[in-house]
Amino acid sequence: MPLYFFRISHGRYTGASDQGSEFESREAAWSEMTKVCGNLLGSLSRSLKQNAEWQMELLDEAKKPVFRIRLVAESVR
């Protein structure tokens, strides 16, 4: 089974998991990523500053991005 890693970026902070997770397919990896992201977004959105960005990526075994979910807070005026 393919090995995947999670990476979170917020402002100047970027951190990737050292321990990989195995998923049967890309679809299974995507499903798990959306569950993890959904669990984190409630608390993140309450503390997100204006004009900030938070993102979670799922990396393959070579640590290359496969999927990315971004939360962007933009001031439009």
PDB file of C-alpha atoms in Angstrom:
ATOM      1  CA  MET A   1       0.000   0.000   0.000  1.00  0.00           C
ATOM      2  CA  PRO A   2       1.214   3.524  -0.764  1.00  0.00           C
ATOM      3  CA  LEU A   3       2.557   5.627   2.091  1.00  0.00           C
ATOM      4  CA  TYR A   4       1.303   9.219   2.542  1.00  0.00           C
ATOM      5  CA  PHE A   5       2.282  12.093   4.835  1.00  0.00           C
ATOM      6  CA  PHE A   6       0.329  15.130   6.054  1.00  0.00           C
ATOM      7  CA  ARG A   7       1.798  18.639   5.958  1.00  0.00           C
ATOM      8  CA  ILE A   8       0.197  21.747   7.473  1.00  0.00           C
ATOM      9  CA  SER A   9       1.200  25.310   6.641  1.00  0.00           C
ATOM     10  CA  HIS A  10       0.019  28.424   8.440  1.00  0.00           C
ATOM     11  CA  GLY A  11       1.850  31.690   7.939  1.00  0.00           C
ATOM     12  CA  ARG A  12       5.559  31.065   8.397  1.00  0.00           C
ATOM     13  CA  TYR A  13       4.936  27.698  10.067  1.00  0.00           C
ATOM     14  CA  THR A  14       5.169  24.527   7.977  1.00  0.00           C
ATOM     15  CA  GLY A  15       5.301  21.067   9.460  1.00  0.00           C
ATOM     16  CA  ALA A  16       5.072  17.605   7.936  1.00  0.00           C
ATOM     17  CA  SER A  17       4.409  14.370   9.755  1.00  0.00           C
ATOM     18  CA  ASP A  18       7.414  12.116  10.183  1.00  0.00           C
ATOM     19  CA  GLN A  19       5.263   9.039  10.365  1.00  0.00           C
ATOM     20  CA  GLY A  20       3.451   8.046   7.187  1.00  0.00           C
ATOM     21  CA  SER A  21       0.011   6.539   6.824  1.00  0.00           C
ATOM     22  CA  GLU A  22      -0.905   3.754   4.419  1.00  0.00           C
ATOM     23  CA  PHE A  23      -4.069   3.985   2.337  1.00  0.00           C
ATOM     24  CA  GLU A  24      -5.440   1.477  -0.144  1.00  0.00           C
ATOM     25  CA  SER A  25      -6.022   4.113  -2.823  1.00  0.00           C
ATOM     26  CA  ARG A  26      -5.848   7.817  -3.636  1.00  0.00           C
ATOM     27  CA  GLU A  27      -9.576   8.001  -2.950  1.00  0.00           C
ATOM     28  CA  ALA A  28      -9.097   6.510   0.525  1.00  0.00           C
ATOM     29  CA  ALA A  29      -6.258   8.975   1.192  1.00  0.00           C
ATOM     30  CA  TRP A  30      -8.483  11.882   0.073  1.00  0.00           C
ATOM     31  CA  SER A  31     -11.323  10.687   2.287  1.00  0.00           C
ATOM     32  CA  GLU A  32      -9.065  10.542   5.350  1.00  0.00           C
ATOM     33  CA  MET A  33      -7.580  13.953   4.555  1.00  0.00           C
ATOM     34  CA  THR A  34     -11.017  15.571   4.383  1.00  0.00           C
ATOM     35  CA  LYS A  35     -11.997  13.985   7.720  1.00  0.00           C
ATOM     36  CA  VAL A  36      -8.835  15.212   9.460  1.00  0.00           C
ATOM     37  CA  CYS A  37      -9.163  18.663   7.899  1.00  0.00           C
ATOM     38  CA  GLY A  38     -12.823  18.883   8.892  1.00  0.00           C
ATOM     39  CA  ASN A  39     -11.931  18.094  12.496  1.00  0.00           C
ATOM     40  CA  LEU A  40      -9.357  20.903  12.561  1.00  0.00           C
ATOM     41  CA  LEU A  41     -11.222  23.662  10.707  1.00  0.00           C
ATOM     42  CA  GLY A  42     -13.683  24.592  13.447  1.00  0.00           C
ATOM     43  CA  SER A  43     -11.005  25.742  15.849  1.00  0.00           C
ATOM     44  CA  LEU A  44      -8.793  27.128  13.081  1.00  0.00           C
ATOM     45  CA  SER A  45     -11.461  29.360  11.595  1.00  0.00           C
ATOM     46  CA  ARG A  46     -12.132  30.981  14.977  1.00  0.00           C
ATOM     47  CA  SER A  47      -8.498  32.078  15.310  1.00  0.00           C
ATOM     48  CA  LEU A  48      -7.683  32.854  11.662  1.00  0.00           C
ATOM     49  CA  LYS A  49      -6.472  36.421  11.137  1.00  0.00           C
ATOM     50  CA  GLN A  50      -7.460  38.656   8.222  1.00  0.00           C
ATOM     51  CA  ASN A  51      -5.444  38.079   5.044  1.00  0.00           C
ATOM     52  CA  ALA A  52      -4.060  34.790   6.321  1.00  0.00           C
ATOM     53  CA  GLU A  53      -3.925  31.341   4.803  1.00  0.00           C
ATOM     54  CA  TRP A  54      -3.947  27.846   6.272  1.00  0.00           C
ATOM     55  CA  GLN A  55      -3.419  24.734   4.203  1.00  0.00           C
ATOM     56  CA  MET A  56      -3.141  20.992   4.567  1.00  0.00           C
ATOM     57  CA  GLU A  57      -1.396  18.850   1.990  1.00  0.00           C
ATOM     58  CA  LEU A  58      -1.207  15.126   1.522  1.00  0.00           C
ATOM     59  CA  LEU A  59       2.248  14.116   0.314  1.00  0.00           C
ATOM     60  CA  ASP A  60       3.283  10.923  -1.438  1.00  0.00           C
ATOM     61  CA  GLU A  61       6.243   8.742  -0.441  1.00  0.00           C
ATOM     62  CA  ALA A  62       8.627  11.162  -2.202  1.00  0.00           C
ATOM     63  CA  LYS A  63       7.081  14.014  -0.130  1.00  0.00           C
ATOM     64  CA  LYS A  64       5.500  15.551  -3.251  1.00  0.00           C
ATOM     65  CA  PRO A  65       1.986  17.053  -2.886  1.00  0.00           C
ATOM     66  CA  VAL A  66      -0.897  14.889  -4.061  1.00  0.00           C
ATOM     67  CA  PHE A  67      -3.830  16.862  -2.612  1.00  0.00           C
ATOM     68  CA  ARG A  68      -4.160  20.299  -1.018  1.00  0.00           C
ATOM     69  CA  ILE A  69      -6.972  21.947   0.963  1.00  0.00           C
ATOM     70  CA  ARG A  70      -6.672  25.695   1.589  1.00  0.00           C
ATOM     71  CA  LEU A  71      -8.512  28.070   3.887  1.00  0.00           C
ATOM     72  CA  VAL A  72      -7.973  31.704   2.878  1.00  0.00           C
ATOM     73  CA  ALA A  73      -9.163  34.730   4.843  1.00  0.00           C
ATOM     74  CA  GLU A  74      -9.240  37.769   2.570  1.00  0.00           C
ATOM     75  CA  SER A  75     -10.101  41.364   3.219  1.00  0.00           C
ATOM     76  CA  VAL A  76     -12.020  42.532   0.149  1.00  0.00           C
ATOM     77  CA  ARG A  77     -12.151  46.235   0.971  1.00  0.00           C
TER      78      ARG A  77
END
